[in-house]
Short mmCIF file of C-alpha atoms and ligand atoms in Angstrom, two decimals:
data_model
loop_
_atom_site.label_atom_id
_atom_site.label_comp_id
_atom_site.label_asym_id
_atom_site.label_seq_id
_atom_site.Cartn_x
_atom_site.Cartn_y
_atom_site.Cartn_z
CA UNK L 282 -44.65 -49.40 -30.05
CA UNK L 283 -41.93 -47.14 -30.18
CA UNK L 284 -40.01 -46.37 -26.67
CA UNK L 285 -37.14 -44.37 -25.82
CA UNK L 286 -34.94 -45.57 -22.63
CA UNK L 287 -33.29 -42.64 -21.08
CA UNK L 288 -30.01 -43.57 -19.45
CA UNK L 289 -26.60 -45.88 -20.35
CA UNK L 290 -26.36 -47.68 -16.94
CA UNK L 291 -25.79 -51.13 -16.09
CA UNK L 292 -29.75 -50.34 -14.50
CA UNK L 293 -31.07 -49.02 -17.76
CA UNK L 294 -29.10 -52.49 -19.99
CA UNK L 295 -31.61 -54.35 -17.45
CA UNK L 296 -34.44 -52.41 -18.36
CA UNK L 297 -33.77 -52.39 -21.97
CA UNK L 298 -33.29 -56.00 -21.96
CA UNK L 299 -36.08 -56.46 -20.28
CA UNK L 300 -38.45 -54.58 -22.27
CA UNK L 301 -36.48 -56.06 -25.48
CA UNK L 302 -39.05 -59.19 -24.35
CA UNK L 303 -42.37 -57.17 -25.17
CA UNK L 304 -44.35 -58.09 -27.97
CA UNK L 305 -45.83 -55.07 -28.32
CA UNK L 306 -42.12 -53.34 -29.05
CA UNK L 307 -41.56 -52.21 -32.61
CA UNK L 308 -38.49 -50.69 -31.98
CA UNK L 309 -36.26 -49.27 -29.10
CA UNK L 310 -33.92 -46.67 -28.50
CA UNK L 311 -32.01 -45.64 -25.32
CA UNK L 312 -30.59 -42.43 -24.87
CA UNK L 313 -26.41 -42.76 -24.64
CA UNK L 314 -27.24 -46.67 -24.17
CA UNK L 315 -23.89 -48.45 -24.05
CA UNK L 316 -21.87 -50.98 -26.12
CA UNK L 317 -24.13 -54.09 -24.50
CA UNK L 318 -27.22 -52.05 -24.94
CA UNK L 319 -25.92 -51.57 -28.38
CA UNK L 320 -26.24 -55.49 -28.96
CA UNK L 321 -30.32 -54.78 -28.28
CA UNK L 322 -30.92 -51.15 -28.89
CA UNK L 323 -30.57 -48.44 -30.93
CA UNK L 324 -28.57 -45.91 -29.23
CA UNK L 325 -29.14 -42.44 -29.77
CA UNK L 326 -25.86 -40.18 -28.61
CA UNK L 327 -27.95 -37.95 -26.42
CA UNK L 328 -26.88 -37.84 -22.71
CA UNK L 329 -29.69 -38.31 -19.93
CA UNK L 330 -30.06 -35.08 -18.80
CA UNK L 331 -29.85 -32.88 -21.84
CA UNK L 332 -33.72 -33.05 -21.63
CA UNK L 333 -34.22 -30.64 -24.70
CA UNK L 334 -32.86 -32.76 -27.01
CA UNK L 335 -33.93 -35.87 -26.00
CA UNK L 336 -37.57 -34.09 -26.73
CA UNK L 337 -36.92 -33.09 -29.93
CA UNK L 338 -35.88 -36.64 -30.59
CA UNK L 339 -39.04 -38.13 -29.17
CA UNK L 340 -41.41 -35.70 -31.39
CA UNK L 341 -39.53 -36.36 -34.24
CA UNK L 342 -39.14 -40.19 -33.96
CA UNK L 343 -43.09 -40.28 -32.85
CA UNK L 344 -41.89 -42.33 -29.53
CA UNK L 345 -45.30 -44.38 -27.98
CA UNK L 346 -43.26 -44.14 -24.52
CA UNK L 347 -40.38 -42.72 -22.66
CA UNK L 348 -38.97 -44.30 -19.82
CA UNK L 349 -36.51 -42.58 -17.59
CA UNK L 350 -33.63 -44.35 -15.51
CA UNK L 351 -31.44 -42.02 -14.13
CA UNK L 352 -32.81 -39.56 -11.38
CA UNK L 353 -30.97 -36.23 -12.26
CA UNK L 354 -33.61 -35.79 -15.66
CA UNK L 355 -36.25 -36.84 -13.42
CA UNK L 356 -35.56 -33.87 -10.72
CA UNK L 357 -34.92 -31.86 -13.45
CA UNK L 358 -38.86 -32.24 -14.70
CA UNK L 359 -38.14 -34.46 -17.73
CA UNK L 360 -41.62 -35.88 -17.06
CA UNK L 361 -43.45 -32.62 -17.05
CA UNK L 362 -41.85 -31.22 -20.08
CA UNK L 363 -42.80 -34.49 -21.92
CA UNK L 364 -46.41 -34.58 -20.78
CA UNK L 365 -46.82 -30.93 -21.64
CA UNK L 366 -45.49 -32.20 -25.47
CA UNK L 367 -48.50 -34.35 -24.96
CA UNK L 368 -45.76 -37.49 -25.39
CA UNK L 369 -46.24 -40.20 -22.86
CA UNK L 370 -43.61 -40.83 -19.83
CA UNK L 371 -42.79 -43.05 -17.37
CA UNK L 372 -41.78 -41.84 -14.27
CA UNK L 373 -42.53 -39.09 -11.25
CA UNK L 374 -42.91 -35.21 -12.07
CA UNK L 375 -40.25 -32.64 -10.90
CA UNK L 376 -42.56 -31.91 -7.74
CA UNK L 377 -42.91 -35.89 -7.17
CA UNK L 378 -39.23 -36.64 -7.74
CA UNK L 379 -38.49 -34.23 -4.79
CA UNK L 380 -38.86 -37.33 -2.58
CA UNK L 381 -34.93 -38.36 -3.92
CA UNK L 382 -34.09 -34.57 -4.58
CA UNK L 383 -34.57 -32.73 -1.60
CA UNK L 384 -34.23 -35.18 1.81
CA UNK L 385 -35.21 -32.56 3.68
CA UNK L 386 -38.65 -32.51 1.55
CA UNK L 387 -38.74 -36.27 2.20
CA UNK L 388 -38.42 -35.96 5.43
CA UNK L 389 -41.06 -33.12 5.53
CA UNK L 390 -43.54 -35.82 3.87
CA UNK L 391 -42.36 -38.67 5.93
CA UNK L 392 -43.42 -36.58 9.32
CA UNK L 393 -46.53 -35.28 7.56
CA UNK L 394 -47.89 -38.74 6.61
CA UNK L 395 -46.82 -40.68 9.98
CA UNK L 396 -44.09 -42.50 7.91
CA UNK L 397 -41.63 -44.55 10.41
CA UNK L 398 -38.29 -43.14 9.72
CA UNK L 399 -34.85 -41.31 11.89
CA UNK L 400 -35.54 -38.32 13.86
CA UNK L 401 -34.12 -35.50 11.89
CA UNK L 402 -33.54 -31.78 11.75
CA UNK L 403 -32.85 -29.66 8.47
CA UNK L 404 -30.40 -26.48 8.74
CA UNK L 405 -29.39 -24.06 6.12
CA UNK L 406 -26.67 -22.14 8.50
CA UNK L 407 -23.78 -24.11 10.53
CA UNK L 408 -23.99 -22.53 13.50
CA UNK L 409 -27.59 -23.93 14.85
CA UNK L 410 -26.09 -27.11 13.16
CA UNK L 411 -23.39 -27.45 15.21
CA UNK L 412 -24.48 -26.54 18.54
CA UNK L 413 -27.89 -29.04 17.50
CA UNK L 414 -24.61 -31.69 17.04
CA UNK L 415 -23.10 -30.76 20.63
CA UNK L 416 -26.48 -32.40 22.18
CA UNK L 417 -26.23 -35.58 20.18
CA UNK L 418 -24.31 -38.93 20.87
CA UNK L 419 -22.02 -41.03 18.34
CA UNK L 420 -22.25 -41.91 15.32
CA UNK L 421 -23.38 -38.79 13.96
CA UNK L 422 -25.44 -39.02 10.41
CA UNK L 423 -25.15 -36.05 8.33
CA UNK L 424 -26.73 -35.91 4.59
CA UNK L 425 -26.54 -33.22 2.18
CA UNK L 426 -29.73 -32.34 1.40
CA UNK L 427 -29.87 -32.59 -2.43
CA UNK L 428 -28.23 -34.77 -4.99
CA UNK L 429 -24.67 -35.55 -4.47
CA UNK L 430 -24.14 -39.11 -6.63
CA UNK L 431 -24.63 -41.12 -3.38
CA UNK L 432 -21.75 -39.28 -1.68
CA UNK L 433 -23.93 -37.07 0.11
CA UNK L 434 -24.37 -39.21 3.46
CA UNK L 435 -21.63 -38.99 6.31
CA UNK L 436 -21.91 -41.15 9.06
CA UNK L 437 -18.90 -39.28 11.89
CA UNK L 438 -17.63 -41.43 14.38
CA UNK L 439 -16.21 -38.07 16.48
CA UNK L 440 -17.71 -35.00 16.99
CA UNK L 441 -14.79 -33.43 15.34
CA UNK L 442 -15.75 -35.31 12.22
CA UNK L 443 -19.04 -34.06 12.51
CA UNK L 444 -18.76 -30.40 13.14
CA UNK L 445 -15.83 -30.79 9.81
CA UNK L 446 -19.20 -32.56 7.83
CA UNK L 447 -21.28 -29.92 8.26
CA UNK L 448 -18.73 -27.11 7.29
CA UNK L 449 -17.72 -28.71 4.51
CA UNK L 450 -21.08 -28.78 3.25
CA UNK L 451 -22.85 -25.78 4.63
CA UNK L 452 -19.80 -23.46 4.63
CA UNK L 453 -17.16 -24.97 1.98
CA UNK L 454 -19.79 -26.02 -0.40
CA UNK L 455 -18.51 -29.42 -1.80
CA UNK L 456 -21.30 -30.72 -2.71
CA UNK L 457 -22.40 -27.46 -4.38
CA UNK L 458 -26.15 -26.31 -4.23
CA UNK L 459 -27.31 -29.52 -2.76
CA UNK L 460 -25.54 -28.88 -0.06
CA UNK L 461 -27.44 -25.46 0.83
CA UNK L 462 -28.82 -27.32 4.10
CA UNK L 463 -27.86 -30.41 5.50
CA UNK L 464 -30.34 -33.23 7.78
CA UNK L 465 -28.43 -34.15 10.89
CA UNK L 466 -30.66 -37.49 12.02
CA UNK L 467 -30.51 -40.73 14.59
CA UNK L 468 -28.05 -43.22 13.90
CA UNK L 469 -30.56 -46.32 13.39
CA UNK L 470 -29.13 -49.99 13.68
CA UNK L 471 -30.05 -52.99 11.97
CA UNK L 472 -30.08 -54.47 8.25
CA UNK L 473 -30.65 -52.95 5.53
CA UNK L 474 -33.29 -53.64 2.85
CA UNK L 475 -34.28 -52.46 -0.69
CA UNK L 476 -38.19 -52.13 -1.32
CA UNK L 477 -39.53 -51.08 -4.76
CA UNK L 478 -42.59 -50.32 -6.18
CA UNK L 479 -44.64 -49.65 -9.14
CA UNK L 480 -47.09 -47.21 -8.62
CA UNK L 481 -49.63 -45.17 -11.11
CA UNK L 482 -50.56 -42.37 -8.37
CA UNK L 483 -52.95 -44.47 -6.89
CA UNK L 484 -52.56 -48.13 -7.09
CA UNK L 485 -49.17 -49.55 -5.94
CA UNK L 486 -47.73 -52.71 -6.94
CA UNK L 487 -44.94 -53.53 -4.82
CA UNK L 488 -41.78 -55.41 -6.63
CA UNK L 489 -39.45 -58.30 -4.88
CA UNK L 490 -37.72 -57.12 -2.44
CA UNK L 491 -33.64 -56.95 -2.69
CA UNK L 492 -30.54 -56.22 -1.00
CA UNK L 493 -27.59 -53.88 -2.02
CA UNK L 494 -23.86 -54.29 -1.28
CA UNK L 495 -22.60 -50.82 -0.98
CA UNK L 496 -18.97 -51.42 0.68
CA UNK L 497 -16.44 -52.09 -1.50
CA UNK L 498 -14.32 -55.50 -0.04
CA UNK L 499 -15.81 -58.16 1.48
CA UNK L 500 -17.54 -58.23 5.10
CA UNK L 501 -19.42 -54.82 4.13
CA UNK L 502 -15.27 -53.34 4.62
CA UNK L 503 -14.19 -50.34 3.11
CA UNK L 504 -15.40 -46.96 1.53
CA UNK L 505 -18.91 -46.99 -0.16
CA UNK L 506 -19.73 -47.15 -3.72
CA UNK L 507 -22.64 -47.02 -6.16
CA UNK L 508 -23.30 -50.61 -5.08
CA UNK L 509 -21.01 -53.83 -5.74
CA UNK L 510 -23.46 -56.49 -6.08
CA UNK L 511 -27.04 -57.38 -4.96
CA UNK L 512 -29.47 -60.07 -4.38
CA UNK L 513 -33.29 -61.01 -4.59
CA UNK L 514 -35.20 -62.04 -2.37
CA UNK L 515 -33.72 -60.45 0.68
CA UNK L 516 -34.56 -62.78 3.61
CA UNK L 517 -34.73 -60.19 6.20
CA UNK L 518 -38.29 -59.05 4.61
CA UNK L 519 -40.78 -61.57 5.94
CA UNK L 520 -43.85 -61.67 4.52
CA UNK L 521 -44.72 -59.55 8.02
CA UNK L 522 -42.42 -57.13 7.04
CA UNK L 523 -43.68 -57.05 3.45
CA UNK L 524 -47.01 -55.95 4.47
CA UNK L 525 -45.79 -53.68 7.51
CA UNK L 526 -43.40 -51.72 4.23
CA UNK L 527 -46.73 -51.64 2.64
CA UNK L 528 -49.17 -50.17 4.98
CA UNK L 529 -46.79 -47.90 6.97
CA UNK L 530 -44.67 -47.03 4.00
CA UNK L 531 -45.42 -47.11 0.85
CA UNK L 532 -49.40 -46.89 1.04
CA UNK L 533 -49.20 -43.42 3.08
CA UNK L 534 -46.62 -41.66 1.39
CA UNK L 535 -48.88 -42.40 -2.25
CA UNK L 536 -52.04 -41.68 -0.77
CA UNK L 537 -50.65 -38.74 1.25
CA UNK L 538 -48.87 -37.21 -2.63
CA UNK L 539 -52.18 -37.73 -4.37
CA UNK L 540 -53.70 -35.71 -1.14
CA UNK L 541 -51.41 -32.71 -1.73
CA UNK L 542 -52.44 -32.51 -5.23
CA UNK L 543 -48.36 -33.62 -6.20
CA UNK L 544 -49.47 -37.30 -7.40
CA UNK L 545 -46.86 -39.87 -7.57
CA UNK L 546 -46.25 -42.09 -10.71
CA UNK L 547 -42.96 -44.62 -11.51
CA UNK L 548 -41.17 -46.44 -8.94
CA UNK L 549 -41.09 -45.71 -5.59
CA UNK L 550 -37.77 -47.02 -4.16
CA UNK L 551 -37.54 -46.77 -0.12
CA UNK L 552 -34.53 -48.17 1.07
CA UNK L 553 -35.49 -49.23 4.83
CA UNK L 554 -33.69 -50.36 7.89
CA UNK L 555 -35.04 -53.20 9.83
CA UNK L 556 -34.57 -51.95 13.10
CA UNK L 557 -35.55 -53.80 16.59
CA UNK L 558 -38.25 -51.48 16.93
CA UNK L 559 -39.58 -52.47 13.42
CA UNK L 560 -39.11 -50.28 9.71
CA UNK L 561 -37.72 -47.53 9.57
CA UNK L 562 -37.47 -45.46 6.08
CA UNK L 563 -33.57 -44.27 5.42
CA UNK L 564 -34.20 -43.00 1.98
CA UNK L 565 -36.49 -42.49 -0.91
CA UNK L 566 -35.23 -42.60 -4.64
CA UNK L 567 -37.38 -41.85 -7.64
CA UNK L 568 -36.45 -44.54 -9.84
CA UNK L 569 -35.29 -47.89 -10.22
CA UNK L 570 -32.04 -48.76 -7.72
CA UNK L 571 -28.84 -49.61 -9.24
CA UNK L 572 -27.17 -52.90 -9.34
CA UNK L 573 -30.71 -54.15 -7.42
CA UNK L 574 -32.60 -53.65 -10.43
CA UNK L 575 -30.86 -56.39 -12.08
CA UNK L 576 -31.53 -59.37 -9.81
CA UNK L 577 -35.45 -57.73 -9.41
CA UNK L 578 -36.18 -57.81 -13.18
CA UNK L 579 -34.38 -60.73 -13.99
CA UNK L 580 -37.74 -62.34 -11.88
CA UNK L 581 -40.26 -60.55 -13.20
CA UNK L 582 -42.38 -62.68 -15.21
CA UNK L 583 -44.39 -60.06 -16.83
CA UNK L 584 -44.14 -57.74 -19.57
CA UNK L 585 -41.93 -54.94 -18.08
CA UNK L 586 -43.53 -52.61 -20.95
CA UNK L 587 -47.02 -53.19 -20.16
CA UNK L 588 -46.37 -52.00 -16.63
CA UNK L 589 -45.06 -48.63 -17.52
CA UNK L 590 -47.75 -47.95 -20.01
CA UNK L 591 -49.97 -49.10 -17.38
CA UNK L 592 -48.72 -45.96 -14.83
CA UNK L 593 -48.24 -43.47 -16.75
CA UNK L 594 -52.97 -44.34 -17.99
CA UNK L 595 -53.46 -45.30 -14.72
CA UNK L 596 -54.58 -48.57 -15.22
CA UNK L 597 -51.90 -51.05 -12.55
CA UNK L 598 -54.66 -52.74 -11.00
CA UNK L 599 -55.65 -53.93 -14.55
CA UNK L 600 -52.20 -55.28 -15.19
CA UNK L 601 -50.07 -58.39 -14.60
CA UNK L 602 -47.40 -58.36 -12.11
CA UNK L 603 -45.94 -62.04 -11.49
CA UNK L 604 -42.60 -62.45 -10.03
CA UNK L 605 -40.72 -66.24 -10.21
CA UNK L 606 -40.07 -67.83 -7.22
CA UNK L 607 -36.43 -68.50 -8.43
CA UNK L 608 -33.47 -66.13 -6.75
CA UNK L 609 -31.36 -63.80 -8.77
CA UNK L 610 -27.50 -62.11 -7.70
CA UNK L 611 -25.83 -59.35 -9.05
CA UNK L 612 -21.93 -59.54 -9.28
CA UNK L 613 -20.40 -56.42 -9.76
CA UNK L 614 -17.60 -56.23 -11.56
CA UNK L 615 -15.92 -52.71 -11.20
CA UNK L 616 -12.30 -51.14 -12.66
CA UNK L 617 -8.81 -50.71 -10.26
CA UNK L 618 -8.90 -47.29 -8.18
CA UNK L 619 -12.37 -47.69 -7.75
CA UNK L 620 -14.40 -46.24 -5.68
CA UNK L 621 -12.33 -43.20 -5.65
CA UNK L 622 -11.23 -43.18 -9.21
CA UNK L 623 -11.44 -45.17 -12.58
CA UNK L 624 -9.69 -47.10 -15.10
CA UNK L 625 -10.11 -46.53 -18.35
CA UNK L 626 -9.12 -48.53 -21.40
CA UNK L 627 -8.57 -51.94 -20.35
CA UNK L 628 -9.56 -54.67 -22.69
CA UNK L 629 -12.41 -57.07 -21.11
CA UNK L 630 -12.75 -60.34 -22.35
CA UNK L 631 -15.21 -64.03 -21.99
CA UNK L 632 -18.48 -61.93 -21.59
CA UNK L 633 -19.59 -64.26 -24.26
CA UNK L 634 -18.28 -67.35 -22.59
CA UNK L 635 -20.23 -65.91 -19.23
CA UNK L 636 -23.24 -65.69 -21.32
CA UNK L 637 -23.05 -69.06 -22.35
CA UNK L 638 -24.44 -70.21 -18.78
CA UNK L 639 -27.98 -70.71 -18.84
CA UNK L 640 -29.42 -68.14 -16.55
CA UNK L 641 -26.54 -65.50 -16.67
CA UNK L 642 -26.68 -61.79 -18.35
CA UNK L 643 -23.90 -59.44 -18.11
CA UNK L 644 -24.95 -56.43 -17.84
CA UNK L 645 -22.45 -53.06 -18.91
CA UNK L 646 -22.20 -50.48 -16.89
CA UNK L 647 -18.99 -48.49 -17.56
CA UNK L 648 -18.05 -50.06 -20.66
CA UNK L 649 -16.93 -48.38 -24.38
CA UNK L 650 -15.10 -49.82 -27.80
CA UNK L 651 -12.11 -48.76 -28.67
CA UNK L 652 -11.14 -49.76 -32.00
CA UNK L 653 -13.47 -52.18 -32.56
CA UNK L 654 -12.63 -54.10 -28.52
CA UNK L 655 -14.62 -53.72 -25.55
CA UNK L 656 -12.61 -51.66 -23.17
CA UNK L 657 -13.74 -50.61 -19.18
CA UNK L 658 -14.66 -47.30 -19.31
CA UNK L 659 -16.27 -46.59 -15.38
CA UNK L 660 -15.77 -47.54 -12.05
CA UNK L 661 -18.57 -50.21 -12.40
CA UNK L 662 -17.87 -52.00 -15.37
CA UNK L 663 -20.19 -54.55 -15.50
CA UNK L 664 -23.04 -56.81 -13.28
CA UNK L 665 -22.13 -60.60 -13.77
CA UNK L 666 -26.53 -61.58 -12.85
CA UNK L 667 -27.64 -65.17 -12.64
CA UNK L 668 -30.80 -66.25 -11.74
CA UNK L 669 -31.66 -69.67 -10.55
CA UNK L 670 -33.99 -72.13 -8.30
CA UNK L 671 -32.04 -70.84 -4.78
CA UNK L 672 -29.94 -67.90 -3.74
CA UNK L 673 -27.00 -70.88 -3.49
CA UNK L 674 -27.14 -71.88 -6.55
CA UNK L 675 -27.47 -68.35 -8.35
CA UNK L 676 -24.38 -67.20 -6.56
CA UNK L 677 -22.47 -70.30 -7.58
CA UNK L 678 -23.77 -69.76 -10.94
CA UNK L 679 -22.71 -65.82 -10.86
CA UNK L 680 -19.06 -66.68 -9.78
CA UNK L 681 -18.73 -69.46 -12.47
CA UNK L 682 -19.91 -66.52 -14.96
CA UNK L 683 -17.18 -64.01 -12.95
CA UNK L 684 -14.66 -66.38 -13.50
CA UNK L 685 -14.72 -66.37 -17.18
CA UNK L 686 -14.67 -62.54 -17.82
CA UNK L 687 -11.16 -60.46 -17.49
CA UNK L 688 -9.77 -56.91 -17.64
CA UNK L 689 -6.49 -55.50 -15.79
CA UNK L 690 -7.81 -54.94 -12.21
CA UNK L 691 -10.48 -55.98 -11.92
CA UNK L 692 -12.20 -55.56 -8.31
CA UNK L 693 -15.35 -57.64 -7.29
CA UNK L 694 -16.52 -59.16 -4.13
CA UNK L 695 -16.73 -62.62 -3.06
CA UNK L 696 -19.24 -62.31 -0.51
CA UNK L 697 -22.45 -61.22 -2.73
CA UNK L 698 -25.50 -62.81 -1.46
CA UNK L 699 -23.67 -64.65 1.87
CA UNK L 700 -26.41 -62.85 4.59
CA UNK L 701 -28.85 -64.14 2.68
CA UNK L 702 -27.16 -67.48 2.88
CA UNK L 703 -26.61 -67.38 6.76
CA UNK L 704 -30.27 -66.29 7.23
CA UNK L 705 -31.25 -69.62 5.64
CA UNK L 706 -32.16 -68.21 2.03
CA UNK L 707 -30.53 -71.20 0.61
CA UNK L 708 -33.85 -73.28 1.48
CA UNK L 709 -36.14 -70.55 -0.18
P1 AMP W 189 -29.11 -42.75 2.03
O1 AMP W 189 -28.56 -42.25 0.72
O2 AMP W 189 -29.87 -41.74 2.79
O3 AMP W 189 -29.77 -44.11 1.93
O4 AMP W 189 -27.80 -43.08 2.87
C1 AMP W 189 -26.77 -43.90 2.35
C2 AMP W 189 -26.39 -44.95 3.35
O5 AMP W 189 -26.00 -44.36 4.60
C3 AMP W 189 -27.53 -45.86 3.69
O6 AMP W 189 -27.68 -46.90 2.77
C4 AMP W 189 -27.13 -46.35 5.07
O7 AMP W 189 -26.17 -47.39 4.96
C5 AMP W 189 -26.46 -45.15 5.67
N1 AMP W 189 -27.43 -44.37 6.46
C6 AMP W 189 -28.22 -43.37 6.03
N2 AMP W 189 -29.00 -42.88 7.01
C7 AMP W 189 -28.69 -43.59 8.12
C8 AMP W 189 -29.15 -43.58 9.48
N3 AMP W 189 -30.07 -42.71 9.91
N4 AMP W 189 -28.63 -44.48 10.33
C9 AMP W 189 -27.69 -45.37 9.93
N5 AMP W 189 -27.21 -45.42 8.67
C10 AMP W 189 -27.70 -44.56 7.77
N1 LIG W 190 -28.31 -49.16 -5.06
C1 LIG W 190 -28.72 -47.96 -4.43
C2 LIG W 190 -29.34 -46.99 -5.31
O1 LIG W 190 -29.61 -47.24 -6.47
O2 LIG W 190 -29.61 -45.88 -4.85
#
């Protein structure tokens, strides 16, 4: 088979090397792709979203299967304009993909379907917003209601800070058009948890579940970011939990989709807090998370290929979906200034020496060559994964591979994995 990858992510070099395992692959492009995806991939110099191009490509190349990474093409209707082609796609149509675009619509389909999640209220003019604000207690949570690169979500300490949130986005317009109403919801306390799964509209096959770092130093300190590391399994999901995510989450929110006539296909990603009072849905995303896909699909066992032919013909309970028992850990590498800027042009070296541990991939993120060397090009540069029998021993393994790779300011944590480590993971 032919298949396009849309996307140039350190999530889409997983995916690619991933489905680089297949036997059923012929050949496979990704669409930029990046100088590591370069070492397994075509790559085709189309950007993600330019979705009219990346069509004509498809037609003209005959692709067997598109699969999308990035959500912006996918809220854009990337799906739907492939399927009308008649070409076949992985992933949720523009209406379906509304779940990540629009949290007010998520939140619409959360209440809707019964699905455990904050209290909320959506408002498209600041003054309701703010005197809705006066009633509430600290910390305030205020979230822009479309997509805003994961800076859409301010959590205000003061009321001051609050009230400011909301002008900014309502009045000022920062964010731009996503920000033509905001969701002020509860604060919710507790730990945070990343649950994923495949899904063909009707059947759902849940993934591993992981865990996301998204402060930037050590002890969760710091500004956010895209995500500086991550871990599988995440102890905090009990089996209990597992099948609580399932029937209260996931399961509802598919069968209530299919009910509305808006069907859901891809991966459903709800990122959940485990609250004292049980889960509690914070977000939904549309795709595959980013660094947490690395850990996930360096366990799964199966043919990552098979499973996205297998949702876009509707045929998931047909298909194999084995995870290993081992743990996997994401080290993020990222550039100095990051997260608020970049650094650009720095010469990395020992990625091949890190590679040389059994069990370790490097995946690029924000990576390019410059006369013929490897230079950062992002704010994450790359995610140092290791996969092993324990969550110890793939950290330990992760940092030996860290330790070999350089570039001039580098910034990673020290601390990926350690919750799981004080909740006892070490014996799993
Ligand atoms: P979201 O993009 O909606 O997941 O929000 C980004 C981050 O903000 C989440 O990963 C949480 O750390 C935090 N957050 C979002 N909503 C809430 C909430 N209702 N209560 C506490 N923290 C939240
Ligand atoms: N790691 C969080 C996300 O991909 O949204």
């Amino acid at each position: 088979m032919k298949v396009l990858l849309v996307g140039g992510g350190g999530r889409e070099h997983a995916m690619a090397w991933k489905l680089a395992h297949s036997p059923r692959l012929e050949k496979l492009y990704v669409a930029p792709g990046n100088p590591g995806i370069a070492h397994i991939a075509e790559c085709v110099d189309i950007a993600a979203d330019a979705i009219d191009e990346l069509l004509s490509f498809a037609t003209r190349e005959a692709i067997d299967l598109t699969v999308v990474g990035p959500e912006v093409p996918l809220t854009m209707g990337i799906v739907d304009r492939f399927a009308e082609a008649g070409l076949k796609v992985f992933g949720p149509s523009r209406e379906a993909a509304r779940l990540e675009g629009s949290k007010a619509f998520s939140k619409e389909m959360m209440t809707r379907f019964g699905i455990p999640t904050a209290a909320a209220h959506a408002f498209t003019e600041s003054a309701p917003a703010l005197t809705y604000l006066a009633d509430m207690t600290a910390p305030y949570v205020i979230k822009a209601d479309g997509l805003a690169a994961g800076k859409g979500v301010i959590i205000a300490e003061t009321l001051e800070q609050a009230q400011h949130a909301v002008r900014e986005i309502l009045d000022e317009r920062v964010f731009g058009a996503a920000g033509a109403r905001v969701v002020i919801e509860e604060f919710l306390v507790g730990e945070e948890v990343s649950y994923l799964a495949f899904t063909d509209g009707e059947h759902i096959v849940p993934m591993v579940s992981a865990q996301d770092h998204k402060r930037i130093f050590d002890g969760d300190k710091g500004p956010n970011t895209g995500g500086m590391g991550a871990y599988s399994p995440a102890p905090v999901m009990t089996p209990e939990l597992e099948t609580a995510a399932f029937e209260q989450v996931l399961r509802p929110m598919i069968d209530g989709m299919r009910g509305m006539g808006v069907p859901y296909k891809g991966i459903l990603y709800a990122g959940l807090m485990i609250t004292p009072k049980g889960i509690k849905v914070l977000e939904f995303n549309c795709r595959f998370g980013d660094p947490e896909t690395q850990p996930i699909l360096s366990r799964l066992d199966s043919d990552l290929l098979d499973i996205c032919l297998a949702s876009v013909n509707g045929t998931l309970d047909q298909t194999d979906v084995t995870w290993s028992s081992d743990a996997a850990v994401c080290v993020v590498m990222a550039s100095a200034g990051y997260p608020e800027t970049s650094t650009r042009g720095c010469e990395i070296t020992g990625i091949e020496d890190a590679e040389g541990y059994d069990g370790v991939n490097v995946f690029h993120a924000g990576t390019a060559r410059q006369n013929g060397k490897l230079v950062t090009a992002g704010g994450r540069v790359l995610g140092v994964t290791a996969r092993s029998k324990t969550v110890r021993k793939a950290i330990d393994l992760a940092y030996n591979a860290v330790a070999r790779v350089r570039f001039e300011g580098m910034q990673f944590r020290r601390d990926i994995g350690a919750r799981a480590i004080r909740r006892g993971g070490s014996r799993k």
